[in-house]
Amino acid sequence: MSDQHDLVFSFRTPIEVRFRDIDALGHVNNAVYLTYFEIARSAYLQALSGRSFEAREFGIVIAEARCRYRSPAFFGERLIAEVATSSIRSRSFELRYRITSEKDGRLVAEGMTVQVSFDHASGRAAALPPRFRQVVEQFEGRSIAGGHGGAAG
């Protein structure tokens, strides 16, 4: 995730650390960060499309997820989750995440997920809609590379 520092994050959404997020050591449990990524991803995709969506109408699956923990977060803390699309391929796209503390700006976690366009009826990966790249690039205000390697092309 070394290229993350060069990426411009144009989307932000707040996340409140809830009591249920805390583990026995008093900080946010490591598994919860994937839920924070999901919250941020859902808000990003809704902002991208300009509307709410239902899971059954949204044909993506997560093929890969990574998280790098930078500093602990605690109950009651308000976090800011930032999201950016880092690459778009024919059947998949990669999102990057950066989570910081709203109070002091410290980096809490960073990560990425690969989303694959999926046809639930056939049970197979499918091509992303033709306008997807255009919509994302317009929303992000920049052109987005095709990416390398990873999950589905």
Short mmCIF file of N, CA and C in Angstrom, two decimals:
data_model
loop_
_atom_site.label_atom_id
_atom_site.label_comp_id
_atom_site.label_asym_id
_atom_site.label_seq_id
_atom_site.Cartn_x
_atom_site.Cartn_y
_atom_site.Cartn_z
N MET A 1 0.82 -1.19 0.00
CA MET A 1 0.00 0.00 0.00
C MET A 1 0.86 1.25 0.00
N SER A 2 2.08 1.15 -0.52
CA SER A 2 3.01 2.27 -0.49
C SER A 2 2.58 3.43 -1.38
N ASP A 3 1.86 3.18 -2.49
CA ASP A 3 1.42 4.26 -3.36
C ASP A 3 0.23 5.02 -2.78
N GLN A 4 -0.26 4.61 -1.63
CA GLN A 4 -1.41 5.24 -0.99
C GLN A 4 -1.14 6.71 -0.67
N HIS A 5 0.11 7.05 -0.36
CA HIS A 5 0.43 8.41 0.03
C HIS A 5 0.30 9.39 -1.14
N ASP A 6 0.40 8.92 -2.37
CA ASP A 6 0.27 9.76 -3.55
C ASP A 6 -1.17 9.91 -4.01
N LEU A 7 -2.06 9.11 -3.48
CA LEU A 7 -3.46 9.09 -3.91
C LEU A 7 -4.23 10.24 -3.28
N VAL A 8 -5.04 10.91 -4.09
CA VAL A 8 -5.89 11.99 -3.58
C VAL A 8 -7.22 11.37 -3.15
N PHE A 9 -7.57 11.56 -1.88
CA PHE A 9 -8.83 11.07 -1.34
C PHE A 9 -9.84 12.19 -1.40
N SER A 10 -10.81 12.07 -2.30
CA SER A 10 -11.79 13.14 -2.48
C SER A 10 -13.10 12.87 -1.76
N PHE A 11 -13.24 11.70 -1.14
CA PHE A 11 -14.48 11.37 -0.44
C PHE A 11 -14.17 11.06 1.02
N ARG A 12 -14.97 11.63 1.93
CA ARG A 12 -14.81 11.42 3.37
C ARG A 12 -16.16 11.15 4.00
N THR A 13 -16.16 10.27 5.00
CA THR A 13 -17.38 10.02 5.76
C THR A 13 -17.01 9.77 7.22
N PRO A 14 -17.80 10.27 8.16
CA PRO A 14 -17.48 10.07 9.58
C PRO A 14 -17.88 8.68 10.07
N ILE A 15 -17.14 8.20 11.05
CA ILE A 15 -17.46 6.93 11.71
C ILE A 15 -17.30 7.13 13.21
N GLU A 16 -18.32 6.77 13.95
CA GLU A 16 -18.28 6.84 15.41
C GLU A 16 -17.83 5.48 15.94
N VAL A 17 -16.84 5.46 16.81
CA VAL A 17 -16.42 4.20 17.43
C VAL A 17 -17.46 3.84 18.49
N ARG A 18 -18.10 2.68 18.30
CA ARG A 18 -19.15 2.23 19.20
C ARG A 18 -18.56 1.29 20.27
N PHE A 19 -19.30 1.12 21.35
CA PHE A 19 -18.86 0.23 22.42
C PHE A 19 -18.63 -1.19 21.89
N ARG A 20 -19.50 -1.65 20.99
CA ARG A 20 -19.39 -3.01 20.45
C ARG A 20 -18.12 -3.20 19.62
N ASP A 21 -17.47 -2.11 19.20
CA ASP A 21 -16.25 -2.18 18.38
C ASP A 21 -15.00 -2.47 19.21
N ILE A 22 -15.12 -2.33 20.52
CA ILE A 22 -13.96 -2.40 21.41
C ILE A 22 -13.69 -3.83 21.85
N ASP A 23 -12.41 -4.18 21.93
CA ASP A 23 -12.05 -5.52 22.41
C ASP A 23 -11.58 -5.48 23.86
N ALA A 24 -11.11 -6.60 24.37
CA ALA A 24 -10.70 -6.72 25.77
C ALA A 24 -9.53 -5.81 26.13
N LEU A 25 -8.79 -5.36 25.14
CA LEU A 25 -7.64 -4.47 25.40
C LEU A 25 -8.05 -2.99 25.41
N GLY A 26 -9.34 -2.71 25.16
CA GLY A 26 -9.84 -1.35 25.26
C GLY A 26 -9.75 -0.52 24.00
N HIS A 27 -9.32 -1.11 22.89
CA HIS A 27 -9.28 -0.36 21.63
C HIS A 27 -10.11 -1.09 20.58
N VAL A 28 -10.28 -0.47 19.42
CA VAL A 28 -11.07 -1.07 18.35
C VAL A 28 -10.41 -2.39 17.93
N ASN A 29 -11.21 -3.44 17.89
CA ASN A 29 -10.73 -4.75 17.47
C ASN A 29 -10.31 -4.71 16.01
N ASN A 30 -9.25 -5.45 15.68
CA ASN A 30 -8.71 -5.41 14.31
C ASN A 30 -9.74 -5.79 13.25
N ALA A 31 -10.64 -6.73 13.53
CA ALA A 31 -11.62 -7.16 12.53
C ALA A 31 -12.64 -6.07 12.21
N VAL A 32 -12.84 -5.14 13.12
CA VAL A 32 -13.83 -4.08 12.94
C VAL A 32 -13.43 -3.13 11.81
N TYR A 33 -12.14 -3.01 11.54
CA TYR A 33 -11.72 -2.09 10.49
C TYR A 33 -12.26 -2.48 9.12
N LEU A 34 -12.46 -3.76 8.88
CA LEU A 34 -13.09 -4.17 7.62
C LEU A 34 -14.54 -3.71 7.56
N THR A 35 -15.22 -3.66 8.72
CA THR A 35 -16.57 -3.10 8.77
C THR A 35 -16.52 -1.60 8.51
N TYR A 36 -15.53 -0.90 9.04
CA TYR A 36 -15.39 0.52 8.77
C TYR A 36 -15.16 0.75 7.27
N PHE A 37 -14.35 -0.12 6.65
CA PHE A 37 -14.15 -0.01 5.20
C PHE A 37 -15.48 -0.21 4.47
N GLU A 38 -16.28 -1.16 4.94
CA GLU A 38 -17.58 -1.43 4.31
C GLU A 38 -18.51 -0.22 4.44
N ILE A 39 -18.55 0.39 5.61
CA ILE A 39 -19.36 1.58 5.82
C ILE A 39 -18.93 2.68 4.86
N ALA A 40 -17.62 2.89 4.78
CA ALA A 40 -17.09 3.93 3.89
C ALA A 40 -17.35 3.60 2.42
N ARG A 41 -17.17 2.34 2.05
CA ARG A 41 -17.41 1.90 0.67
C ARG A 41 -18.87 2.12 0.27
N SER A 42 -19.80 1.75 1.15
CA SER A 42 -21.22 1.94 0.86
C SER A 42 -21.56 3.42 0.68
N ALA A 43 -21.03 4.27 1.56
CA ALA A 43 -21.29 5.71 1.45
C ALA A 43 -20.67 6.27 0.17
N TYR A 44 -19.48 5.81 -0.18
CA TYR A 44 -18.80 6.25 -1.42
C TYR A 44 -19.62 5.85 -2.64
N LEU A 45 -20.06 4.60 -2.70
CA LEU A 45 -20.82 4.13 -3.86
C LEU A 45 -22.18 4.83 -3.96
N GLN A 46 -22.79 5.14 -2.83
CA GLN A 46 -24.05 5.90 -2.86
C GLN A 46 -23.80 7.31 -3.37
N ALA A 47 -22.70 7.93 -2.94
CA ALA A 47 -22.37 9.27 -3.42
C ALA A 47 -22.05 9.23 -4.92
N LEU A 48 -21.37 8.19 -5.33
CA LEU A 48 -21.01 8.01 -6.74
C LEU A 48 -22.24 7.88 -7.62
N SER A 49 -23.22 7.11 -7.17
CA SER A 49 -24.42 6.86 -7.97
C SER A 49 -25.48 7.94 -7.77
N GLY A 50 -25.37 8.68 -6.67
CA GLY A 50 -26.35 9.71 -6.39
C GLY A 50 -27.64 9.19 -5.81
N ARG A 51 -27.63 7.91 -5.37
CA ARG A 51 -28.85 7.33 -4.81
C ARG A 51 -28.50 6.16 -3.91
N SER A 52 -29.47 5.78 -3.10
CA SER A 52 -29.32 4.57 -2.29
C SER A 52 -29.49 3.36 -3.20
N PHE A 53 -29.00 2.23 -2.76
CA PHE A 53 -29.16 1.01 -3.55
C PHE A 53 -29.44 -0.14 -2.60
N GLU A 54 -30.01 -1.20 -3.16
CA GLU A 54 -30.26 -2.41 -2.39
C GLU A 54 -29.23 -3.45 -2.79
N ALA A 55 -28.86 -4.29 -1.85
CA ALA A 55 -27.82 -5.28 -2.10
C ALA A 55 -28.13 -6.17 -3.30
N ARG A 56 -29.38 -6.56 -3.47
CA ARG A 56 -29.71 -7.49 -4.56
C ARG A 56 -29.55 -6.86 -5.94
N GLU A 57 -29.57 -5.52 -6.01
CA GLU A 57 -29.41 -4.87 -7.31
C GLU A 57 -27.97 -4.48 -7.58
N PHE A 58 -27.11 -4.68 -6.61
CA PHE A 58 -25.73 -4.25 -6.77
C PHE A 58 -24.84 -5.46 -6.97
N GLY A 59 -24.33 -5.64 -8.14
CA GLY A 59 -23.59 -6.85 -8.49
C GLY A 59 -22.10 -6.76 -8.32
N ILE A 60 -21.63 -6.60 -7.09
CA ILE A 60 -20.19 -6.70 -6.84
C ILE A 60 -19.96 -7.65 -5.67
N VAL A 61 -18.80 -8.27 -5.69
CA VAL A 61 -18.34 -9.07 -4.57
C VAL A 61 -16.92 -8.61 -4.24
N ILE A 62 -16.52 -8.80 -3.01
CA ILE A 62 -15.17 -8.43 -2.58
C ILE A 62 -14.27 -9.64 -2.82
N ALA A 63 -13.23 -9.44 -3.62
CA ALA A 63 -12.30 -10.51 -3.94
C ALA A 63 -11.04 -10.47 -3.08
N GLU A 64 -10.74 -9.30 -2.54
CA GLU A 64 -9.52 -9.15 -1.73
C GLU A 64 -9.71 -7.97 -0.79
N ALA A 65 -9.17 -8.08 0.42
CA ALA A 65 -9.20 -6.99 1.39
C ALA A 65 -7.90 -7.00 2.18
N ARG A 66 -7.36 -5.82 2.39
CA ARG A 66 -6.13 -5.68 3.21
C ARG A 66 -6.28 -4.48 4.13
N CYS A 67 -5.67 -4.58 5.30
CA CYS A 67 -5.69 -3.49 6.25
C CYS A 67 -4.33 -3.40 6.94
N ARG A 68 -3.84 -2.19 7.05
CA ARG A 68 -2.60 -1.93 7.80
C ARG A 68 -2.99 -1.03 8.98
N TYR A 69 -2.72 -1.51 10.17
CA TYR A 69 -3.08 -0.79 11.39
C TYR A 69 -1.94 0.15 11.76
N ARG A 70 -2.28 1.43 12.00
CA ARG A 70 -1.25 2.43 12.28
C ARG A 70 -1.25 2.94 13.71
N SER A 71 -2.45 3.08 14.32
CA SER A 71 -2.54 3.50 15.72
C SER A 71 -3.92 3.09 16.24
N PRO A 72 -4.04 2.88 17.54
CA PRO A 72 -5.32 2.41 18.07
C PRO A 72 -6.39 3.51 18.08
N ALA A 73 -7.64 3.08 17.98
CA ALA A 73 -8.79 3.96 18.13
C ALA A 73 -9.59 3.46 19.33
N PHE A 74 -10.31 4.38 19.99
CA PHE A 74 -10.96 4.06 21.24
C PHE A 74 -12.44 4.44 21.24
N PHE A 75 -13.18 3.84 22.18
CA PHE A 75 -14.61 4.09 22.31
C PHE A 75 -14.88 5.59 22.38
N GLY A 76 -15.90 6.02 21.64
CA GLY A 76 -16.31 7.41 21.65
C GLY A 76 -15.53 8.30 20.69
N GLU A 77 -14.46 7.78 20.15
CA GLU A 77 -13.65 8.58 19.22
C GLU A 77 -14.39 8.71 17.89
N ARG A 78 -14.27 9.85 17.27
CA ARG A 78 -14.85 10.07 15.94
C ARG A 78 -13.73 9.95 14.91
N LEU A 79 -13.96 9.05 13.95
CA LEU A 79 -12.96 8.81 12.91
C LEU A 79 -13.48 9.36 11.58
N ILE A 80 -12.56 9.62 10.69
CA ILE A 80 -12.89 10.02 9.33
C ILE A 80 -12.35 8.95 8.40
N ALA A 81 -13.24 8.35 7.61
CA ALA A 81 -12.83 7.34 6.63
C ALA A 81 -12.83 8.00 5.26
N GLU A 82 -11.70 7.93 4.59
CA GLU A 82 -11.57 8.48 3.25
C GLU A 82 -11.48 7.32 2.26
N VAL A 83 -12.06 7.51 1.08
CA VAL A 83 -12.09 6.46 0.05
C VAL A 83 -11.70 7.07 -1.28
N ALA A 84 -10.96 6.30 -2.07
CA ALA A 84 -10.63 6.70 -3.44
C ALA A 84 -10.52 5.45 -4.30
N THR A 85 -10.92 5.57 -5.55
CA THR A 85 -10.72 4.49 -6.51
C THR A 85 -9.29 4.61 -7.04
N SER A 86 -8.51 3.55 -6.91
CA SER A 86 -7.12 3.60 -7.34
C SER A 86 -6.90 2.96 -8.71
N SER A 87 -7.77 2.04 -9.11
CA SER A 87 -7.67 1.46 -10.45
C SER A 87 -9.00 0.86 -10.87
N ILE A 88 -9.20 0.82 -12.18
CA ILE A 88 -10.40 0.22 -12.76
C ILE A 88 -9.94 -0.68 -13.91
N ARG A 89 -10.38 -1.93 -13.86
CA ARG A 89 -10.10 -2.88 -14.93
C ARG A 89 -11.42 -3.24 -15.60
N SER A 90 -11.42 -4.21 -16.47
CA SER A 90 -12.64 -4.54 -17.21
C SER A 90 -13.74 -5.14 -16.33
N ARG A 91 -13.35 -5.93 -15.30
CA ARG A 91 -14.34 -6.58 -14.44
C ARG A 91 -14.17 -6.26 -12.96
N SER A 92 -13.19 -5.43 -12.63
CA SER A 92 -12.94 -5.15 -11.22
C SER A 92 -12.42 -3.73 -11.03
N PHE A 93 -12.50 -3.28 -9.79
CA PHE A 93 -11.91 -1.98 -9.44
C PHE A 93 -11.39 -2.05 -8.01
N GLU A 94 -10.38 -1.24 -7.75
CA GLU A 94 -9.73 -1.24 -6.45
C GLU A 94 -10.03 0.06 -5.72
N LEU A 95 -10.44 -0.07 -4.47
CA LEU A 95 -10.65 1.08 -3.60
C LEU A 95 -9.57 1.11 -2.54
N ARG A 96 -9.11 2.30 -2.21
CA ARG A 96 -8.17 2.51 -1.12
C ARG A 96 -8.88 3.28 -0.02
N TYR A 97 -8.46 3.03 1.21
CA TYR A 97 -9.08 3.64 2.38
C TYR A 97 -8.01 4.24 3.27
N ARG A 98 -8.35 5.33 3.90
CA ARG A 98 -7.49 5.92 4.93
C ARG A 98 -8.42 6.35 6.06
N ILE A 99 -8.13 5.88 7.27
CA ILE A 99 -8.94 6.24 8.43
C ILE A 99 -8.05 7.04 9.38
N THR A 100 -8.55 8.22 9.74
CA THR A 100 -7.82 9.11 10.64
C THR A 100 -8.71 9.53 11.80
N SER A 101 -8.09 10.00 12.86
CA SER A 101 -8.83 10.55 14.00
C SER A 101 -9.27 11.97 13.65
N GLU A 102 -10.55 12.26 13.86
CA GLU A 102 -11.02 13.61 13.57
C GLU A 102 -10.38 14.62 14.51
N LYS A 103 -10.12 14.21 15.75
CA LYS A 103 -9.62 15.14 16.77
C LYS A 103 -8.19 15.60 16.49
N ASP A 104 -7.30 14.66 16.21
CA ASP A 104 -5.89 15.05 16.06
C ASP A 104 -5.28 14.70 14.70
N GLY A 105 -6.08 14.11 13.81
CA GLY A 105 -5.60 13.82 12.46
C GLY A 105 -4.66 12.64 12.33
N ARG A 106 -4.41 11.93 13.44
CA ARG A 106 -3.45 10.82 13.36
C ARG A 106 -4.00 9.70 12.48
N LEU A 107 -3.11 9.05 11.76
CA LEU A 107 -3.48 7.93 10.91
C LEU A 107 -3.77 6.72 11.79
N VAL A 108 -4.96 6.15 11.65
CA VAL A 108 -5.39 5.00 12.44
C VAL A 108 -5.23 3.71 11.64
N ALA A 109 -5.66 3.73 10.38
CA ALA A 109 -5.54 2.53 9.53
C ALA A 109 -5.61 2.95 8.07
N GLU A 110 -5.08 2.09 7.23
CA GLU A 110 -5.21 2.27 5.79
C GLU A 110 -5.40 0.90 5.17
N GLY A 111 -6.04 0.88 4.02
CA GLY A 111 -6.29 -0.42 3.42
C GLY A 111 -6.78 -0.34 2.00
N MET A 112 -7.15 -1.51 1.48
CA MET A 112 -7.66 -1.59 0.12
C MET A 112 -8.60 -2.77 0.00
N THR A 113 -9.51 -2.67 -0.96
CA THR A 113 -10.35 -3.81 -1.34
C THR A 113 -10.43 -3.85 -2.85
N VAL A 114 -10.57 -5.07 -3.38
CA VAL A 114 -10.82 -5.26 -4.80
C VAL A 114 -12.26 -5.75 -4.94
N GLN A 115 -13.05 -4.99 -5.71
CA GLN A 115 -14.44 -5.32 -5.98
C GLN A 115 -14.52 -5.90 -7.38
N VAL A 116 -15.22 -7.02 -7.51
CA VAL A 116 -15.39 -7.65 -8.81
C VAL A 116 -16.86 -7.55 -9.20
N SER A 117 -17.11 -7.12 -10.42
CA SER A 117 -18.47 -7.10 -10.95
C SER A 117 -18.92 -8.55 -11.06
N PHE A 118 -20.12 -8.83 -10.57
CA PHE A 118 -20.57 -10.21 -10.46
C PHE A 118 -22.01 -10.35 -10.91
N ASP A 119 -22.25 -11.33 -11.76
CA ASP A 119 -23.60 -11.67 -12.21
C ASP A 119 -24.11 -12.79 -11.31
N HIS A 120 -25.01 -12.44 -10.41
CA HIS A 120 -25.50 -13.42 -9.43
C HIS A 120 -26.30 -14.54 -10.10
N ALA A 121 -26.96 -14.25 -11.21
CA ALA A 121 -27.74 -15.28 -11.91
C ALA A 121 -26.85 -16.37 -12.49
N SER A 122 -25.72 -15.98 -13.08
CA SER A 122 -24.83 -16.98 -13.69
C SER A 122 -23.76 -17.46 -12.71
N GLY A 123 -23.56 -16.69 -11.63
CA GLY A 123 -22.52 -17.07 -10.67
C GLY A 123 -21.12 -16.81 -11.17
N ARG A 124 -20.97 -15.83 -12.07
CA ARG A 124 -19.66 -15.55 -12.69
C ARG A 124 -19.35 -14.06 -12.66
N ALA A 125 -18.06 -13.78 -12.76
CA ALA A 125 -17.63 -12.39 -12.91
C ALA A 125 -18.19 -11.85 -14.22
N ALA A 126 -18.47 -10.57 -14.23
CA ALA A 126 -19.05 -9.92 -15.42
C ALA A 126 -18.32 -8.61 -15.67
N ALA A 127 -18.46 -8.09 -16.86
CA ALA A 127 -17.86 -6.80 -17.21
C ALA A 127 -18.54 -5.69 -16.40
N LEU A 128 -17.74 -4.71 -15.98
CA LEU A 128 -18.31 -3.54 -15.35
C LEU A 128 -19.16 -2.80 -16.37
N PRO A 129 -20.19 -2.09 -15.94
CA PRO A 129 -21.01 -1.32 -16.89
C PRO A 129 -20.13 -0.36 -17.70
N PRO A 130 -20.45 -0.15 -18.96
CA PRO A 130 -19.62 0.69 -19.83
C PRO A 130 -19.37 2.10 -19.28
N ARG A 131 -20.35 2.69 -18.61
CA ARG A 131 -20.18 4.06 -18.10
C ARG A 131 -19.47 4.13 -16.74
N PHE A 132 -19.15 3.00 -16.16
CA PHE A 132 -18.61 3.00 -14.81
C PHE A 132 -17.35 3.87 -14.70
N ARG A 133 -16.38 3.66 -15.58
CA ARG A 133 -15.13 4.44 -15.53
C ARG A 133 -15.43 5.94 -15.64
N GLN A 134 -16.28 6.32 -16.56
CA GLN A 134 -16.61 7.72 -16.77
C GLN A 134 -17.22 8.34 -15.51
N VAL A 135 -18.15 7.63 -14.90
CA VAL A 135 -18.81 8.13 -13.69
C VAL A 135 -17.81 8.28 -12.55
N VAL A 136 -16.95 7.30 -12.37
CA VAL A 136 -15.96 7.36 -11.29
C VAL A 136 -14.97 8.49 -11.53
N GLU A 137 -14.47 8.61 -12.75
CA GLU A 137 -13.49 9.65 -13.05
C GLU A 137 -14.10 11.04 -12.90
N GLN A 138 -15.36 11.20 -13.29
CA GLN A 138 -16.02 12.49 -13.11
C GLN A 138 -16.18 12.79 -11.62
N PHE A 139 -16.58 11.81 -10.84
CA PHE A 139 -16.76 11.98 -9.40
C PHE A 139 -15.43 12.31 -8.71
N GLU A 140 -14.38 11.58 -9.09
CA GLU A 140 -13.06 11.76 -8.48
C GLU A 140 -12.34 13.01 -9.00
N GLY A 141 -12.73 13.47 -10.20
CA GLY A 141 -12.08 14.64 -10.77
C GLY A 141 -10.70 14.36 -11.33
N ARG A 142 -10.47 13.12 -11.76
CA ARG A 142 -9.17 12.73 -12.30
C ARG A 142 -9.32 11.46 -13.12
N SER A 143 -8.33 11.18 -13.97
CA SER A 143 -8.35 9.91 -14.70
C SER A 143 -7.80 8.82 -13.78
N ILE A 144 -8.24 7.60 -14.01
CA ILE A 144 -7.87 6.48 -13.15
C ILE A 144 -7.24 5.39 -13.98
N ALA A 145 -6.10 4.91 -13.52
CA ALA A 145 -5.34 3.88 -14.23
C ALA A 145 -6.08 2.55 -14.25
N GLY A 146 -5.58 1.67 -15.11
CA GLY A 146 -6.18 0.35 -15.26
C GLY A 146 -5.78 -0.65 -14.21
N GLY A 147 -4.70 -0.46 -13.51
CA GLY A 147 -4.27 -1.39 -12.46
C GLY A 147 -3.48 -2.57 -13.02
N HIS A 148 -2.90 -3.32 -12.11
CA HIS A 148 -2.07 -4.47 -12.48
C HIS A 148 -2.37 -5.63 -11.56
N GLY A 149 -2.35 -6.81 -12.12
CA GLY A 149 -2.50 -8.03 -11.31
C GLY A 149 -3.79 -8.05 -10.52
N GLY A 150 -3.76 -8.66 -9.35
CA GLY A 150 -4.92 -8.69 -8.47
C GLY A 150 -5.92 -9.75 -8.86
N ALA A 151 -7.16 -9.54 -8.48
CA ALA A 151 -8.23 -10.51 -8.70
C ALA A 151 -8.68 -10.51 -10.15
N ALA A 152 -9.96 -10.51 -10.39
CA ALA A 152 -10.49 -10.60 -11.76
C ALA A 152 -10.13 -9.36 -12.57
N GLY A 153 -9.83 -9.60 -13.86
CA GLY A 153 -9.41 -8.53 -14.76
C GLY A 153 -10.50 -7.69 -15.18
#
